[in-house]
Amino acid sequence: MKSRITFPQDLTDFLCWVKTTTELAWSKVSPEETIYGARWLGLSDPEIDELELKYAIKFGYEHRAFLKILHTIDKNYRDPDEDDESDEEIVRKKQDQPSFFYNWITDASWIERRLNWPYETILGDILGVNRVWLLSWGSRPETDAEKIQVFSAWYNKAPRLLPVTAHTFLMADAGAGLKPLLSVCGADTIVMAWSLRHYLMRTFARELELQELVLDEEDGQYYAQIVEGIPELDGLETIRQEDVDIPYWKEVINYWLPRWQGFRVS
């Protein structure tokens, strides 16, 4: 029974379990699938140290552990939802992002752009037609220069967002509490998962046997959804956003959808 799954509590043990379980699953798919035989490519401590110096960043404990054990996949991951997409669409996606999880060694130009992505895209929403302005910033200034000054001061105090895949970022260490993964497209920012563990559970739900097919009675079709009955996963899936602290970024997340909950909480 999936409801009897107990995830390793130690982060390193959990990441090793994800590595072993996903690689085993990929070894059993059809050789015609892009992901067939894929392996994870971890980084060494010296490599991670060098990246921190190169980009003037600091990986949190969880992010560093992820980079050491998982980091990226040696093949492009093909989501089962892509089965109905044309070859041209799939090729375009691969051109848009060279690796499913960013390869911090070979995707340097992408890493540099993504490190600046939250600042640039949110600033675009501030200065552009969306005219985004958070209440905590006070009255909206008249000039663009003043708006940039206010936003930059706020952004430089906010927890750093470090790229993981596409426009999904892991919020850097900001003290106690959850460190969610955020999808950032300007002020259109949402929570993808409440922690790195949660994100991996959701992303590899099929390989980790954490999804089931559920019948939609309206259209008579079966759709995959995260299983219920696993205590830790149930807890993560039902976290209420209003009950957790997300320093600085919570106001951005709520900008377009006030009191947004997500996942199983309506």
mmCIF file of N, CA and C in Angstrom, residues 76-181:
data_model
loop_
_atom_site.group_PDB
_atom_site.id
_atom_site.type_symbol
_atom_site.label_atom_id
_atom_site.label_comp_id
_atom_site.label_asym_id
_atom_site.label_seq_id
_atom_site.Cartn_x
_atom_site.Cartn_y
_atom_site.Cartn_z
ATOM 1 N N ASN A 76 17.611 14.687 -21.299
ATOM 2 C CA ASN A 76 16.455 15.561 -21.142
ATOM 3 C C ASN A 76 15.271 14.734 -20.654
ATOM 4 N N TYR A 77 14.669 15.193 -19.580
ATOM 5 C CA TYR A 77 13.520 14.498 -19.005
ATOM 6 C C TYR A 77 12.287 14.796 -19.824
ATOM 7 N N ARG A 78 11.576 13.762 -20.251
ATOM 8 C CA ARG A 78 10.355 13.962 -21.016
ATOM 9 C C ARG A 78 9.152 13.671 -20.142
ATOM 10 N N ASP A 79 8.377 14.686 -19.922
ATOM 11 C CA ASP A 79 7.173 14.535 -19.109
ATOM 12 C C ASP A 79 6.131 13.755 -19.900
ATOM 13 N N PRO A 80 5.404 12.823 -19.267
ATOM 14 C CA PRO A 80 4.382 12.063 -19.985
ATOM 15 C C PRO A 80 3.303 12.951 -20.593
ATOM 16 N N ASP A 81 3.126 14.167 -20.054
ATOM 17 C CA ASP A 81 2.134 15.075 -20.626
ATOM 18 C C ASP A 81 2.538 15.581 -22.004
ATOM 19 N N GLU A 82 3.820 15.347 -22.409
ATOM 20 C CA GLU A 82 4.295 15.801 -23.702
ATOM 21 C C GLU A 82 3.947 14.834 -24.830
ATOM 22 N N ASP A 83 3.313 13.713 -24.493
ATOM 23 C CA ASP A 83 3.067 12.690 -25.500
ATOM 24 C C ASP A 83 2.272 13.206 -26.694
ATOM 25 N N ASP A 84 1.411 14.190 -26.465
ATOM 26 C CA ASP A 84 0.575 14.707 -27.540
ATOM 27 C C ASP A 84 1.207 15.901 -28.251
ATOM 28 N N GLU A 85 2.420 16.290 -27.856
ATOM 29 C CA GLU A 85 3.064 17.438 -28.471
ATOM 30 C C GLU A 85 3.813 17.020 -29.732
ATOM 31 N N SER A 86 3.951 17.956 -30.653
ATOM 32 C CA SER A 86 4.665 17.680 -31.889
ATOM 33 C C SER A 86 6.165 17.643 -31.635
ATOM 34 N N ASP A 87 6.905 17.046 -32.588
ATOM 35 C CA ASP A 87 8.359 17.000 -32.452
ATOM 36 C C ASP A 87 8.943 18.407 -32.425
ATOM 37 N N GLU A 88 8.321 19.326 -33.189
ATOM 38 C CA GLU A 88 8.810 20.702 -33.221
ATOM 39 C C GLU A 88 8.684 21.367 -31.860
ATOM 40 N N GLU A 89 7.571 21.092 -31.161
ATOM 41 C CA GLU A 89 7.374 21.683 -29.841
ATOM 42 C C GLU A 89 8.384 21.140 -28.843
ATOM 43 N N ILE A 90 8.672 19.846 -28.936
ATOM 44 C CA ILE A 90 9.628 19.231 -28.027
ATOM 45 C C ILE A 90 11.030 19.767 -28.285
ATOM 46 N N VAL A 91 11.415 19.918 -29.560
ATOM 47 C CA VAL A 91 12.719 20.473 -29.905
ATOM 48 C C VAL A 91 12.832 21.898 -29.390
ATOM 49 N N ARG A 92 11.763 22.688 -29.534
ATOM 50 C CA ARG A 92 11.771 24.070 -29.059
ATOM 51 C C ARG A 92 11.993 24.115 -27.555
ATOM 52 N N LYS A 93 11.342 23.209 -26.827
ATOM 53 C CA LYS A 93 11.521 23.182 -25.376
ATOM 54 C C LYS A 93 12.973 22.898 -25.004
ATOM 55 N N LYS A 94 13.608 21.976 -25.739
ATOM 56 C CA LYS A 94 14.992 21.640 -25.440
ATOM 57 C C LYS A 94 15.912 22.815 -25.746
ATOM 58 N N GLN A 95 15.551 23.599 -26.773
ATOM 59 C CA GLN A 95 16.343 24.780 -27.087
ATOM 60 C C GLN A 95 16.131 25.850 -26.025
ATOM 61 N N ASP A 96 14.918 25.911 -25.471
ATOM 62 C CA ASP A 96 14.619 26.905 -24.434
ATOM 63 C C ASP A 96 15.363 26.606 -23.146
ATOM 64 N N GLN A 97 15.611 25.334 -22.883
ATOM 65 C CA GLN A 97 16.349 24.956 -21.672
ATOM 66 C C GLN A 97 17.175 23.717 -21.972
ATOM 67 N N PRO A 98 18.499 23.803 -21.850
ATOM 68 C CA PRO A 98 19.360 22.683 -22.248
ATOM 69 C C PRO A 98 19.264 21.458 -21.355
ATOM 70 N N SER A 99 18.912 21.631 -20.086
ATOM 71 C CA SER A 99 18.834 20.504 -19.154
ATOM 72 C C SER A 99 17.526 20.585 -18.387
ATOM 73 N N PHE A 100 16.965 19.427 -18.004
ATOM 74 C CA PHE A 100 15.723 19.459 -17.232
ATOM 75 C C PHE A 100 15.951 20.156 -15.905
ATOM 76 N N PHE A 101 16.969 19.706 -15.144
ATOM 77 C CA PHE A 101 17.481 20.478 -14.017
ATOM 78 C C PHE A 101 18.731 21.168 -14.535
ATOM 79 N N TYR A 102 18.909 22.430 -14.191
ATOM 80 C CA TYR A 102 20.064 23.145 -14.712
ATOM 81 C C TYR A 102 21.356 22.446 -14.338
ATOM 82 N N ASN A 103 22.227 22.313 -15.325
ATOM 83 C CA ASN A 103 23.568 21.796 -15.099
ATOM 84 C C ASN A 103 24.466 22.996 -14.813
ATOM 85 N N TRP A 104 24.868 23.146 -13.560
ATOM 86 C CA TRP A 104 25.621 24.329 -13.149
ATOM 87 C C TRP A 104 27.014 24.375 -13.754
ATOM 88 N N ILE A 105 27.458 23.288 -14.361
ATOM 89 C CA ILE A 105 28.774 23.264 -14.990
ATOM 90 C C ILE A 105 28.682 23.649 -16.461
ATOM 91 N N THR A 106 27.717 23.101 -17.176
ATOM 92 C CA THR A 106 27.654 23.319 -18.626
ATOM 93 C C THR A 106 26.643 24.385 -19.047
ATOM 94 N N ASP A 107 25.724 24.743 -18.190
ATOM 95 C CA ASP A 107 24.674 25.707 -18.556
ATOM 96 C C ASP A 107 24.975 27.097 -17.991
ATOM 97 N N ALA A 108 26.236 27.506 -18.060
ATOM 98 C CA ALA A 108 26.661 28.749 -17.404
ATOM 99 C C ALA A 108 25.873 29.965 -17.873
ATOM 100 N N SER A 109 25.669 30.099 -19.174
ATOM 101 C CA SER A 109 24.957 31.283 -19.674
ATOM 102 C C SER A 109 23.510 31.288 -19.185
ATOM 103 N N TRP A 110 22.914 30.099 -19.093
ATOM 104 C CA TRP A 110 21.545 30.005 -18.588
ATOM 105 C C TRP A 110 21.490 30.346 -17.100
ATOM 106 N N ILE A 111 22.460 29.867 -16.356
ATOM 107 C CA ILE A 111 22.506 30.155 -14.924
ATOM 108 C C ILE A 111 22.608 31.661 -14.698
ATOM 109 N N GLU A 112 23.473 32.322 -15.431
ATOM 110 C CA GLU A 112 23.651 33.764 -15.279
ATOM 111 C C GLU A 112 22.349 34.510 -15.564
ATOM 112 N N ARG A 113 21.669 34.106 -16.625
ATOM 113 C CA ARG A 113 20.408 34.778 -16.965
ATOM 114 C C ARG A 113 19.340 34.501 -15.913
ATOM 115 N N ARG A 114 19.289 33.261 -15.434
ATOM 116 C CA ARG A 114 18.252 32.920 -14.468
ATOM 117 C C ARG A 114 18.508 33.569 -13.100
ATOM 118 N N LEU A 115 19.753 33.771 -12.742
ATOM 119 C CA LEU A 115 20.037 34.453 -11.481
ATOM 120 C C LEU A 115 19.474 35.877 -11.489
ATOM 121 N N ASN A 116 19.415 36.481 -12.667
ATOM 122 C CA ASN A 116 18.879 37.837 -12.800
ATOM 123 C C ASN A 116 17.396 37.851 -13.157
ATOM 124 N N TRP A 117 16.846 36.693 -13.473
ATOM 125 C CA TRP A 117 15.474 36.586 -13.964
ATOM 126 C C TRP A 117 14.429 37.183 -13.021
ATOM 127 N N PRO A 118 14.403 36.831 -11.732
ATOM 128 C CA PRO A 118 13.373 37.405 -10.857
ATOM 129 C C PRO A 118 13.421 38.931 -10.826
ATOM 130 N N TYR A 119 14.627 39.489 -10.693
ATOM 131 C CA TYR A 119 14.748 40.952 -10.633
ATOM 132 C C TYR A 119 14.248 41.586 -11.929
ATOM 133 N N GLU A 120 14.719 41.082 -13.040
ATOM 134 C CA GLU A 120 14.394 41.714 -14.325
ATOM 135 C C GLU A 120 12.917 41.570 -14.692
ATOM 136 N N THR A 121 12.337 40.403 -14.445
ATOM 137 C CA THR A 121 10.944 40.205 -14.855
ATOM 138 C C THR A 121 9.966 40.929 -13.940
ATOM 139 N N ILE A 122 10.268 40.972 -12.640
ATOM 140 C CA ILE A 122 9.398 41.715 -11.730
ATOM 141 C C ILE A 122 9.514 43.213 -12.013
ATOM 142 N N LEU A 123 10.740 43.678 -12.264
ATOM 143 C CA LEU A 123 10.926 45.092 -12.604
ATOM 144 C C LEU A 123 10.162 45.435 -13.882
ATOM 145 N N GLY A 124 10.142 44.502 -14.824
ATOM 146 C CA GLY A 124 9.373 44.718 -16.050
ATOM 147 C C GLY A 124 7.901 44.914 -15.767
ATOM 148 N N ASP A 125 7.377 44.168 -14.784
ATOM 149 C CA ASP A 125 5.968 44.329 -14.407
ATOM 150 C C ASP A 125 5.735 45.639 -13.660
ATOM 151 N N ILE A 126 6.752 46.131 -12.989
ATOM 152 C CA ILE A 126 6.627 47.395 -12.253
ATOM 153 C C ILE A 126 6.594 48.579 -13.224
ATOM 154 N N LEU A 127 7.498 48.549 -14.190
ATOM 155 C CA LEU A 127 7.623 49.674 -15.121
ATOM 156 C C LEU A 127 6.717 49.552 -16.333
ATOM 157 N N GLY A 128 6.201 48.342 -16.590
ATOM 158 C CA GLY A 128 5.390 48.109 -17.774
ATOM 159 C C GLY A 128 3.912 48.339 -17.546
ATOM 160 N N VAL A 129 3.104 47.757 -18.434
ATOM 161 C CA VAL A 129 1.661 48.008 -18.434
ATOM 162 C C VAL A 129 0.970 47.442 -17.194
ATOM 163 N N ASN A 130 1.578 46.440 -16.539
ATOM 164 C CA ASN A 130 0.935 45.859 -15.356
ATOM 165 C C ASN A 130 0.995 46.783 -14.139
ATOM 166 N N ARG A 131 1.951 47.700 -14.122
ATOM 167 C CA ARG A 131 2.074 48.696 -13.062
ATOM 168 C C ARG A 131 2.031 48.065 -11.655
ATOM 169 N N VAL A 132 2.752 46.988 -11.491
ATOM 170 C CA VAL A 132 2.788 46.285 -10.205
ATOM 171 C C VAL A 132 3.435 47.172 -9.144
ATOM 172 N N TRP A 133 2.824 47.175 -7.949
ATOM 173 C CA TRP A 133 3.403 47.916 -6.832
ATOM 174 C C TRP A 133 2.869 47.327 -5.534
ATOM 175 N N LEU A 134 3.777 46.835 -4.684
ATOM 176 C CA LEU A 134 3.371 46.215 -3.435
ATOM 177 C C LEU A 134 2.993 47.261 -2.394
ATOM 178 N N LEU A 135 2.042 46.932 -1.559
ATOM 179 C CA LEU A 135 1.595 47.861 -0.520
ATOM 180 C C LEU A 135 2.729 48.212 0.441
ATOM 181 N N SER A 136 3.604 47.238 0.723
ATOM 182 C CA SER A 136 4.686 47.476 1.671
ATOM 183 C C SER A 136 5.701 48.489 1.160
ATOM 184 N N TRP A 137 5.639 48.806 -0.130
ATOM 185 C CA TRP A 137 6.586 49.769 -0.692
ATOM 186 C C TRP A 137 6.124 51.211 -0.499
ATOM 187 N N GLY A 138 4.924 51.392 0.032
ATOM 188 C CA GLY A 138 4.424 52.749 0.224
ATOM 189 C C GLY A 138 3.823 53.324 -1.039
ATOM 190 N N SER A 139 3.727 54.633 -1.110
ATOM 191 C CA SER A 139 3.128 55.305 -2.267
ATOM 192 C C SER A 139 3.989 55.087 -3.511
ATOM 193 N N ARG A 140 3.324 54.929 -4.647
ATOM 194 C CA ARG A 140 4.048 54.721 -5.902
ATOM 195 C C ARG A 140 4.736 56.023 -6.333
ATOM 196 N N PRO A 141 6.043 55.996 -6.541
ATOM 197 C CA PRO A 141 6.751 57.200 -6.984
ATOM 198 C C PRO A 141 6.319 57.625 -8.386
ATOM 199 N N GLU A 142 6.629 58.841 -8.730
ATOM 200 C CA GLU A 142 6.257 59.379 -10.034
ATOM 201 C C GLU A 142 7.210 58.921 -11.136
ATOM 202 N N THR A 143 8.498 58.828 -10.830
ATOM 203 C CA THR A 143 9.481 58.530 -11.873
ATOM 204 C C THR A 143 9.924 57.072 -11.831
ATOM 205 N N ASP A 144 10.360 56.566 -12.993
ATOM 206 C CA ASP A 144 10.863 55.198 -13.071
ATOM 207 C C ASP A 144 12.118 55.029 -12.222
ATOM 208 N N ALA A 145 12.950 56.041 -12.178
ATOM 209 C CA ALA A 145 14.182 55.954 -11.402
ATOM 210 C C ALA A 145 13.882 55.726 -9.923
ATOM 211 N N GLU A 146 12.864 56.409 -9.410
ATOM 212 C CA GLU A 146 12.487 56.239 -8.001
ATOM 213 C C GLU A 146 11.892 54.858 -7.761
ATOM 214 N N LYS A 147 11.094 54.377 -8.724
ATOM 215 C CA LYS A 147 10.508 53.038 -8.597
ATOM 216 C C LYS A 147 11.610 51.981 -8.553
ATOM 217 N N ILE A 148 12.594 52.134 -9.417
ATOM 218 C CA ILE A 148 13.706 51.188 -9.457
ATOM 219 C C ILE A 148 14.469 51.202 -8.145
ATOM 220 N N GLN A 149 14.654 52.388 -7.588
ATOM 221 C CA GLN A 149 15.380 52.510 -6.326
ATOM 222 C C GLN A 149 14.651 51.795 -5.192
ATOM 223 N N VAL A 150 13.329 51.994 -5.105
ATOM 224 C CA VAL A 150 12.543 51.354 -4.052
ATOM 225 C C VAL A 150 12.549 49.839 -4.226
ATOM 226 N N PHE A 151 12.301 49.380 -5.447
ATOM 227 C CA PHE A 151 12.258 47.940 -5.708
ATOM 228 C C PHE A 151 13.615 47.290 -5.452
ATOM 229 N N SER A 152 14.690 47.920 -5.900
ATOM 230 C CA SER A 152 16.029 47.359 -5.728
ATOM 231 C C SER A 152 16.386 47.216 -4.252
ATOM 232 N N ALA A 153 16.018 48.211 -3.445
ATOM 233 C CA ALA A 153 16.295 48.139 -2.010
ATOM 234 C C ALA A 153 15.555 46.966 -1.386
ATOM 235 N N TRP A 154 14.300 46.769 -1.782
ATOM 236 C CA TRP A 154 13.504 45.632 -1.288
ATOM 237 C C TRP A 154 14.106 44.313 -1.755
ATOM 238 N N TYR A 155 14.433 44.217 -3.027
ATOM 239 C CA TYR A 155 14.927 42.974 -3.618
ATOM 240 C C TYR A 155 16.241 42.538 -2.982
ATOM 241 N N ASN A 156 17.094 43.485 -2.686
ATOM 242 C CA ASN A 156 18.403 43.153 -2.114
ATOM 243 C C ASN A 156 18.301 42.664 -0.672
ATOM 244 N N LYS A 157 17.161 42.900 -0.023
ATOM 245 C CA LYS A 157 16.943 42.402 1.335
ATOM 246 C C LYS A 157 16.211 41.056 1.325
ATOM 247 N N ALA A 158 15.535 40.744 0.246
ATOM 248 C CA ALA A 158 14.735 39.517 0.160
ATOM 249 C C ALA A 158 15.644 38.295 0.050
ATOM 250 N N PRO A 159 15.199 37.126 0.531
ATOM 251 C CA PRO A 159 15.978 35.893 0.357
ATOM 252 C C PRO A 159 16.271 35.652 -1.122
ATOM 253 N N ARG A 160 17.487 35.299 -1.435
ATOM 254 C CA ARG A 160 17.905 35.071 -2.821
ATOM 255 C C ARG A 160 17.174 33.866 -3.398
ATOM 256 N N LEU A 161 16.807 33.969 -4.659
ATOM 257 C CA LEU A 161 16.176 32.862 -5.363
ATOM 258 C C LEU A 161 17.203 32.248 -6.302
ATOM 259 N N LEU A 162 17.483 30.955 -6.116
ATOM 260 C CA LEU A 162 18.495 30.265 -6.907
ATOM 261 C C LEU A 162 17.828 29.284 -7.866
ATOM 262 N N PRO A 163 18.202 29.315 -9.151
ATOM 263 C CA PRO A 163 17.521 28.508 -10.163
ATOM 264 C C PRO A 163 17.701 27.009 -9.975
ATOM 265 N N VAL A 164 16.624 26.284 -10.219
ATOM 266 C CA VAL A 164 16.643 24.823 -10.149
ATOM 267 C C VAL A 164 16.322 24.238 -11.523
ATOM 268 N N THR A 165 15.201 24.685 -12.097
ATOM 269 C CA THR A 165 14.803 24.243 -13.429
ATOM 270 C C THR A 165 13.829 25.249 -14.006
ATOM 271 N N ALA A 166 13.933 25.473 -15.325
ATOM 272 C CA ALA A 166 13.065 26.439 -16.012
ATOM 273 C C ALA A 166 13.028 27.750 -15.225
ATOM 274 N N HIS A 167 11.819 28.231 -14.856
ATOM 275 C CA HIS A 167 11.741 29.440 -14.037
ATOM 276 C C HIS A 167 11.290 29.092 -12.618
ATOM 277 N N THR A 168 11.758 27.920 -12.140
ATOM 278 C CA THR A 168 11.517 27.500 -10.766
ATOM 279 C C THR A 168 12.780 27.725 -9.947
ATOM 280 N N PHE A 169 12.608 28.333 -8.766
ATOM 281 C CA PHE A 169 13.736 28.729 -7.930
ATOM 282 C C PHE A 169 13.544 28.215 -6.507
ATOM 283 N N LEU A 170 14.665 27.858 -5.888
ATOM 284 C CA LEU A 170 14.651 27.488 -4.476
ATOM 285 C C LEU A 170 15.016 28.721 -3.669
ATOM 286 N N MET A 171 14.161 29.070 -2.710
ATOM 287 C CA MET A 171 14.432 30.228 -1.876
ATOM 288 C C MET A 171 15.589 29.909 -0.943
ATOM 289 N N ALA A 172 16.601 30.750 -0.964
ATOM 290 C CA ALA A 172 17.792 30.515 -0.152
ATOM 291 C C ALA A 172 17.454 30.605 1.326
ATOM 292 N N ASP A 173 18.391 30.159 2.141
ATOM 293 C CA ASP A 173 18.197 30.105 3.588
ATOM 294 C C ASP A 173 17.827 31.471 4.138
ATOM 295 N N ALA A 174 16.704 31.522 4.823
ATOM 296 C CA ALA A 174 16.246 32.779 5.420
ATOM 297 C C ALA A 174 15.926 32.565 6.891
ATOM 298 N N GLY A 175 16.648 31.630 7.505
ATOM 299 C CA GLY A 175 16.373 31.337 8.899
ATOM 300 C C GLY A 175 15.412 30.170 9.045
ATOM 301 N N ALA A 176 14.738 30.105 10.172
ATOM 302 C CA ALA A 176 13.825 28.997 10.437
ATOM 303 C C ALA A 176 12.606 29.071 9.529
ATOM 304 N N GLY A 177 11.956 27.929 9.350
ATOM 305 C CA GLY A 177 10.726 27.902 8.572
ATOM 306 C C GLY A 177 10.910 27.226 7.227
ATOM 307 N N LEU A 178 9.843 27.195 6.449
ATOM 308 C CA LEU A 178 9.860 26.554 5.143
ATOM 309 C C LEU A 178 10.722 27.334 4.164
ATOM 310 N N LYS A 179 11.300 26.589 3.224
ATOM 311 C CA LYS A 179 12.059 27.201 2.140
ATOM 312 C C LYS A 179 11.428 26.703 0.842
ATOM 313 N N PRO A 180 10.384 27.373 0.381
ATOM 314 C CA PRO A 180 9.620 26.876 -0.760
ATOM 315 C C PRO A 180 10.343 27.047 -2.085
ATOM 316 N N LEU A 181 9.865 26.320 -3.076
ATOM 317 C CA LEU A 181 10.298 26.521 -4.447
ATOM 318 C C LEU A 181 9.235 27.351 -5.139
#
